[in-house]
Amino acid sequence: MNWKNVQTGMEIRVTGKVRLVGNVPFSELVITDNEGNDWYINQDSRPALSGHEQEIVTVRAVVHREKIVLANGKRLNDRRVLDDVEIVQ
């Protein structure tokens, strides 16, 4: 799966390590794939991955892209967020 070409609404499979990033109370769950790309997990889908932190999993999910713009107007790479996450392996 090419991280740069993924578009909102696509159903995809992602394999990677489940990690918790950020600081409490703003921590987020991500899957980091073999290329080092972070796929953020939608808040509603977090229970599907609870108990799998630091494990390698394969999930099926629907992706949406969120634009990231800094306060100075500089645009960063879009965030890829996974919805309707289901572990398949």
mmCIF file of N, CA and C in Angstrom:
data_model
loop_
_atom_site.group_PDB
_atom_site.id
_atom_site.type_symbol
_atom_site.label_atom_id
_atom_site.label_comp_id
_atom_site.label_asym_id
_atom_site.label_seq_id
_atom_site.Cartn_x
_atom_site.Cartn_y
_atom_site.Cartn_z
ATOM 1 N N MET A 1 0.849 -1.175 0.000
ATOM 2 C CA MET A 1 0.000 0.000 0.000
ATOM 3 C C MET A 1 0.894 1.237 0.000
ATOM 4 N N ASN A 2 0.718 2.097 -0.975
ATOM 5 C CA ASN A 2 1.521 3.306 -1.069
ATOM 6 C C ASN A 2 0.890 4.404 -0.211
ATOM 7 N N TRP A 3 1.575 4.776 0.856
ATOM 8 C CA TRP A 3 1.060 5.737 1.840
ATOM 9 C C TRP A 3 0.691 7.068 1.195
ATOM 10 N N LYS A 4 1.483 7.524 0.235
ATOM 11 C CA LYS A 4 1.239 8.826 -0.385
ATOM 12 C C LYS A 4 0.002 8.834 -1.275
ATOM 13 N N ASN A 5 -0.336 7.705 -1.874
ATOM 14 C CA ASN A 5 -1.443 7.653 -2.832
ATOM 15 C C ASN A 5 -2.786 7.265 -2.232
ATOM 16 N N VAL A 6 -2.818 6.928 -0.955
ATOM 17 C CA VAL A 6 -4.068 6.534 -0.318
ATOM 18 C C VAL A 6 -5.011 7.731 -0.250
ATOM 19 N N GLN A 7 -6.255 7.522 -0.623
ATOM 20 C CA GLN A 7 -7.253 8.593 -0.637
ATOM 21 C C GLN A 7 -8.386 8.298 0.338
ATOM 22 N N THR A 8 -9.070 9.327 0.777
ATOM 23 C CA THR A 8 -10.213 9.195 1.669
ATOM 24 C C THR A 8 -11.251 8.265 1.048
ATOM 25 N N GLY A 9 -11.754 7.351 1.886
ATOM 26 C CA GLY A 9 -12.797 6.431 1.458
ATOM 27 C C GLY A 9 -12.301 5.082 0.985
ATOM 28 N N MET A 10 -10.992 4.950 0.790
ATOM 29 C CA MET A 10 -10.443 3.666 0.346
ATOM 30 C C MET A 10 -10.449 2.659 1.485
ATOM 31 N N GLU A 11 -10.818 1.404 1.177
ATOM 32 C CA GLU A 11 -10.671 0.327 2.149
ATOM 33 C C GLU A 11 -9.303 -0.292 1.916
ATOM 34 N N ILE A 12 -8.509 -0.389 2.983
ATOM 35 C CA ILE A 12 -7.138 -0.855 2.846
ATOM 36 C C ILE A 12 -6.802 -1.876 3.923
ATOM 37 N N ARG A 13 -5.687 -2.554 3.727
ATOM 38 C CA ARG A 13 -5.074 -3.407 4.749
ATOM 39 C C ARG A 13 -3.730 -2.791 5.103
ATOM 40 N N VAL A 14 -3.458 -2.741 6.386
ATOM 41 C CA VAL A 14 -2.194 -2.195 6.880
ATOM 42 C C VAL A 14 -1.616 -3.192 7.874
ATOM 43 N N THR A 15 -0.317 -3.448 7.735
ATOM 44 C CA THR A 15 0.399 -4.296 8.687
ATOM 45 C C THR A 15 1.466 -3.449 9.344
ATOM 46 N N GLY A 16 1.529 -3.532 10.665
ATOM 47 C CA GLY A 16 2.547 -2.779 11.385
ATOM 48 C C GLY A 16 2.409 -2.942 12.884
ATOM 49 N N LYS A 17 3.270 -2.202 13.606
ATOM 50 C CA LYS A 17 3.295 -2.256 15.067
ATOM 51 C C LYS A 17 2.325 -1.237 15.642
ATOM 52 N N VAL A 18 1.518 -1.682 16.589
ATOM 53 C CA VAL A 18 0.573 -0.804 17.286
ATOM 54 C C VAL A 18 1.351 -0.061 18.366
ATOM 55 N N ARG A 19 1.262 1.296 18.327
ATOM 56 C CA ARG A 19 2.001 2.122 19.288
ATOM 57 C C ARG A 19 1.107 3.219 19.848
ATOM 58 N N LEU A 20 1.423 3.649 21.043
ATOM 59 C CA LEU A 20 0.771 4.800 21.660
ATOM 60 C C LEU A 20 1.740 5.963 21.537
ATOM 61 N N VAL A 21 1.291 7.082 20.927
ATOM 62 C CA VAL A 21 2.155 8.249 20.736
ATOM 63 C C VAL A 21 1.531 9.467 21.399
ATOM 64 N N GLY A 22 2.366 10.441 21.709
ATOM 65 C CA GLY A 22 1.881 11.664 22.340
ATOM 66 C C GLY A 22 1.926 11.561 23.852
ATOM 67 N N ASN A 23 1.405 12.596 24.488
ATOM 68 C CA ASN A 23 1.381 12.671 25.949
ATOM 69 C C ASN A 23 -0.051 12.716 26.444
ATOM 70 N N VAL A 24 -0.263 12.098 27.594
ATOM 71 C CA VAL A 24 -1.577 12.123 28.234
ATOM 72 C C VAL A 24 -1.913 13.564 28.544
ATOM 73 N N PRO A 25 -3.061 14.069 28.308
ATOM 74 C CA PRO A 25 -4.272 13.383 27.848
ATOM 75 C C PRO A 25 -4.446 13.387 26.326
ATOM 76 N N PHE A 26 -3.384 13.692 25.587
ATOM 77 C CA PHE A 26 -3.496 13.799 24.137
ATOM 78 C C PHE A 26 -2.844 12.631 23.408
ATOM 79 N N SER A 27 -2.737 11.484 24.054
ATOM 80 C CA SER A 27 -2.112 10.330 23.423
ATOM 81 C C SER A 27 -3.031 9.760 22.341
ATOM 82 N N GLU A 28 -2.392 9.192 21.313
ATOM 83 C CA GLU A 28 -3.126 8.615 20.198
ATOM 84 C C GLU A 28 -2.535 7.253 19.866
ATOM 85 N N LEU A 29 -3.360 6.388 19.328
ATOM 86 C CA LEU A 29 -2.936 5.071 18.905
ATOM 87 C C LEU A 29 -2.617 5.121 17.423
ATOM 88 N N VAL A 30 -1.482 4.531 17.029
ATOM 89 C CA VAL A 30 -1.091 4.480 15.625
ATOM 90 C C VAL A 30 -0.617 3.073 15.295
ATOM 91 N N ILE A 31 -0.662 2.768 14.012
ATOM 92 C CA ILE A 31 0.013 1.590 13.487
ATOM 93 C C ILE A 31 1.145 2.123 12.633
ATOM 94 N N THR A 32 2.370 1.723 12.960
ATOM 95 C CA THR A 32 3.538 2.145 12.200
ATOM 96 C C THR A 32 3.939 0.995 11.283
ATOM 97 N N ASP A 33 3.876 1.246 9.966
ATOM 98 C CA ASP A 33 4.172 0.186 9.002
ATOM 99 C C ASP A 33 5.680 0.030 8.806
ATOM 100 N N ASN A 34 6.068 -0.913 7.948
ATOM 101 C CA ASN A 34 7.489 -1.216 7.726
ATOM 102 C C ASN A 34 8.273 -0.057 7.134
ATOM 103 N N GLU A 35 7.589 0.882 6.473
ATOM 104 C CA GLU A 35 8.260 2.051 5.901
ATOM 105 C C GLU A 35 8.349 3.207 6.884
ATOM 106 N N GLY A 36 7.831 3.015 8.109
ATOM 107 C CA GLY A 36 7.883 4.055 9.122
ATOM 108 C C GLY A 36 6.728 5.043 9.065
ATOM 109 N N ASN A 37 5.712 4.752 8.255
ATOM 110 C CA ASN A 37 4.543 5.625 8.158
ATOM 111 C C ASN A 37 3.576 5.338 9.293
ATOM 112 N N ASP A 38 3.029 6.394 9.870
ATOM 113 C CA ASP A 38 2.056 6.253 10.955
ATOM 114 C C ASP A 38 0.636 6.354 10.407
ATOM 115 N N TRP A 39 -0.172 5.364 10.733
ATOM 116 C CA TRP A 39 -1.593 5.320 10.399
ATOM 117 C C TRP A 39 -2.330 5.506 11.720
ATOM 118 N N TYR A 40 -2.943 6.672 11.894
ATOM 119 C CA TYR A 40 -3.627 7.000 13.145
ATOM 120 C C TYR A 40 -4.949 6.240 13.233
ATOM 121 N N ILE A 41 -5.302 5.855 14.452
ATOM 122 C CA ILE A 41 -6.530 5.102 14.681
ATOM 123 C C ILE A 41 -7.602 6.050 15.197
ATOM 124 N N ASN A 42 -8.754 6.055 14.517
ATOM 125 C CA ASN A 42 -9.892 6.865 14.944
ATOM 126 C C ASN A 42 -10.269 6.469 16.365
ATOM 127 N N GLN A 43 -10.647 7.449 17.157
ATOM 128 C CA GLN A 43 -11.008 7.226 18.570
ATOM 129 C C GLN A 43 -12.031 6.094 18.725
ATOM 130 N N ASP A 44 -13.032 6.039 17.851
ATOM 131 C CA ASP A 44 -14.075 5.010 17.947
ATOM 132 C C ASP A 44 -13.540 3.608 17.664
ATOM 133 N N SER A 45 -12.412 3.507 16.965
ATOM 134 C CA SER A 45 -11.841 2.204 16.610
ATOM 135 C C SER A 45 -10.766 1.726 17.587
ATOM 136 N N ARG A 46 -10.419 2.550 18.552
ATOM 137 C CA ARG A 46 -9.367 2.173 19.507
ATOM 138 C C ARG A 46 -9.654 0.878 20.256
ATOM 139 N N PRO A 47 -10.911 0.611 20.668
ATOM 140 C CA PRO A 47 -11.167 -0.643 21.395
ATOM 141 C C PRO A 47 -10.784 -1.902 20.602
ATOM 142 N N ALA A 48 -10.849 -1.837 19.277
ATOM 143 C CA ALA A 48 -10.492 -3.002 18.460
ATOM 144 C C ALA A 48 -9.025 -3.379 18.635
ATOM 145 N N LEU A 49 -8.191 -2.411 19.017
ATOM 146 C CA LEU A 49 -6.757 -2.663 19.156
ATOM 147 C C LEU A 49 -6.277 -2.657 20.600
ATOM 148 N N SER A 50 -7.204 -2.490 21.533
ATOM 149 C CA SER A 50 -6.786 -2.472 22.935
ATOM 150 C C SER A 50 -6.162 -3.822 23.283
ATOM 151 N N GLY A 51 -5.079 -3.769 24.019
ATOM 152 C CA GLY A 51 -4.379 -4.992 24.384
ATOM 153 C C GLY A 51 -3.383 -5.473 23.338
ATOM 154 N N HIS A 52 -3.218 -4.724 22.238
ATOM 155 C CA HIS A 52 -2.287 -5.128 21.179
ATOM 156 C C HIS A 52 -1.105 -4.173 21.033
ATOM 157 N N GLU A 53 -0.913 -3.266 22.004
ATOM 158 C CA GLU A 53 0.205 -2.331 21.912
ATOM 159 C C GLU A 53 1.524 -3.085 21.837
ATOM 160 N N GLN A 54 2.415 -2.587 20.981
ATOM 161 C CA GLN A 54 3.742 -3.158 20.730
ATOM 162 C C GLN A 54 3.685 -4.505 20.005
ATOM 163 N N GLU A 55 2.529 -4.868 19.467
ATOM 164 C CA GLU A 55 2.394 -6.089 18.670
ATOM 165 C C GLU A 55 2.276 -5.721 17.199
ATOM 166 N N ILE A 56 2.683 -6.643 16.336
ATOM 167 C CA ILE A 56 2.502 -6.485 14.895
ATOM 168 C C ILE A 56 1.127 -7.057 14.550
ATOM 169 N N VAL A 57 0.310 -6.257 13.877
ATOM 170 C CA VAL A 57 -1.027 -6.692 13.471
ATOM 171 C C VAL A 57 -1.268 -6.315 12.012
ATOM 172 N N THR A 58 -2.222 -6.990 11.413
ATOM 173 C CA THR A 58 -2.742 -6.601 10.108
ATOM 174 C C THR A 58 -4.197 -6.242 10.314
ATOM 175 N N VAL A 59 -4.579 -5.061 9.831
ATOM 176 C CA VAL A 59 -5.962 -4.612 9.980
ATOM 177 C C VAL A 59 -6.554 -4.272 8.618
ATOM 178 N N ARG A 60 -7.859 -4.374 8.558
ATOM 179 C CA ARG A 60 -8.631 -3.870 7.419
ATOM 180 C C ARG A 60 -9.371 -2.655 7.950
ATOM 181 N N ALA A 61 -9.369 -1.571 7.182
ATOM 182 C CA ALA A 61 -9.992 -0.329 7.650
ATOM 183 C C ALA A 61 -10.313 0.570 6.468
ATOM 184 N N VAL A 62 -11.096 1.592 6.751
ATOM 185 C CA VAL A 62 -11.371 2.649 5.779
ATOM 186 C C VAL A 62 -10.536 3.846 6.196
ATOM 187 N N VAL A 63 -9.850 4.448 5.233
ATOM 188 C CA VAL A 63 -8.938 5.548 5.547
ATOM 189 C C VAL A 63 -9.559 6.896 5.183
ATOM 190 N N HIS A 64 -9.244 7.894 5.968
ATOM 191 C CA HIS A 64 -9.532 9.269 5.554
ATOM 192 C C HIS A 64 -8.315 10.122 5.866
ATOM 193 N N ARG A 65 -8.139 11.139 5.051
ATOM 194 C CA ARG A 65 -6.986 12.023 5.194
ATOM 195 C C ARG A 65 -7.420 13.310 5.875
ATOM 196 N N GLU A 66 -6.610 13.751 6.825
ATOM 197 C CA GLU A 66 -6.859 15.016 7.521
ATOM 198 C C GLU A 66 -5.730 15.971 7.188
ATOM 199 N N LYS A 67 -6.081 17.171 6.771
ATOM 200 C CA LYS A 67 -5.082 18.187 6.461
ATOM 201 C C LYS A 67 -4.465 18.711 7.761
ATOM 202 N N ILE A 68 -3.164 18.984 7.714
ATOM 203 C CA ILE A 68 -2.460 19.549 8.858
ATOM 204 C C ILE A 68 -1.838 20.869 8.413
ATOM 205 N N VAL A 69 -2.259 21.957 9.061
ATOM 206 C CA VAL A 69 -1.733 23.287 8.760
ATOM 207 C C VAL A 69 -1.261 23.902 10.076
ATOM 208 N N LEU A 70 -0.012 24.338 10.096
ATOM 209 C CA LEU A 70 0.551 24.960 11.296
ATOM 210 C C LEU A 70 0.005 26.374 11.465
ATOM 211 N N ALA A 71 0.209 26.949 12.635
ATOM 212 C CA ALA A 71 -0.288 28.294 12.933
ATOM 213 C C ALA A 71 0.261 29.342 11.970
ATOM 214 N N ASN A 72 1.462 29.103 11.432
ATOM 215 C CA ASN A 72 2.044 30.066 10.496
ATOM 216 C C ASN A 72 1.584 29.851 9.054
ATOM 217 N N GLY A 73 0.656 28.896 8.868
ATOM 218 C CA GLY A 73 0.113 28.631 7.544
ATOM 219 C C GLY A 73 0.841 27.554 6.765
ATOM 220 N N LYS A 74 1.971 27.072 7.283
ATOM 221 C CA LYS A 74 2.716 26.025 6.592
ATOM 222 C C LYS A 74 1.922 24.722 6.621
ATOM 223 N N ARG A 75 1.848 24.067 5.477
ATOM 224 C CA ARG A 75 1.100 22.815 5.361
ATOM 225 C C ARG A 75 2.050 21.639 5.499
ATOM 226 N N LEU A 76 1.658 20.651 6.303
ATOM 227 C CA LEU A 76 2.426 19.425 6.477
ATOM 228 C C LEU A 76 1.743 18.300 5.705
ATOM 229 N N ASN A 77 2.387 17.131 5.666
ATOM 230 C CA ASN A 77 1.754 15.971 5.044
ATOM 231 C C ASN A 77 0.432 15.670 5.738
ATOM 232 N N ASP A 78 -0.563 15.252 4.951
ATOM 233 C CA ASP A 78 -1.849 14.871 5.524
ATOM 234 C C ASP A 78 -1.667 13.704 6.487
ATOM 235 N N ARG A 79 -2.495 13.679 7.506
ATOM 236 C CA ARG A 79 -2.536 12.565 8.446
ATOM 237 C C ARG A 79 -3.478 11.508 7.875
ATOM 238 N N ARG A 80 -3.043 10.258 7.911
ATOM 239 C CA ARG A 80 -3.905 9.154 7.470
ATOM 240 C C ARG A 80 -4.545 8.546 8.703
ATOM 241 N N VAL A 81 -5.885 8.558 8.745
ATOM 242 C CA VAL A 81 -6.627 8.075 9.893
ATOM 243 C C VAL A 81 -7.452 6.863 9.472
ATOM 244 N N LEU A 82 -7.393 5.801 10.279
ATOM 245 C CA LEU A 82 -8.125 4.578 9.974
ATOM 246 C C LEU A 82 -9.419 4.527 10.768
ATOM 247 N N ASP A 83 -10.515 4.263 10.069
ATOM 248 C CA ASP A 83 -11.849 4.107 10.669
ATOM 249 C C ASP A 83 -12.314 2.671 10.470
ATOM 250 N N ASP A 84 -13.282 2.241 11.260
ATOM 251 C CA ASP A 84 -13.878 0.900 11.123
ATOM 252 C C ASP A 84 -12.803 -0.174 11.088
ATOM 253 N N VAL A 85 -11.875 -0.112 12.023
ATOM 254 C CA VAL A 85 -10.731 -1.014 12.072
ATOM 255 C C VAL A 85 -11.160 -2.420 12.516
ATOM 256 N N GLU A 86 -10.669 -3.412 11.775
ATOM 257 C CA GLU A 86 -10.906 -4.832 12.109
ATOM 258 C C GLU A 86 -9.585 -5.576 11.956
ATOM 259 N N ILE A 87 -9.167 -6.268 12.998
ATOM 260 C CA ILE A 87 -7.940 -7.081 12.931
ATOM 261 C C ILE A 87 -8.232 -8.297 12.062
ATOM 262 N N VAL A 88 -7.362 -8.553 11.086
ATOM 263 C CA VAL A 88 -7.547 -9.707 10.207
ATOM 264 C C VAL A 88 -6.443 -10.741 10.397
ATOM 265 N N GLN A 89 -5.419 -10.414 11.173
ATOM 266 C CA GLN A 89 -4.331 -11.368 11.400
ATOM 267 C C GLN A 89 -3.619 -11.034 12.672
#
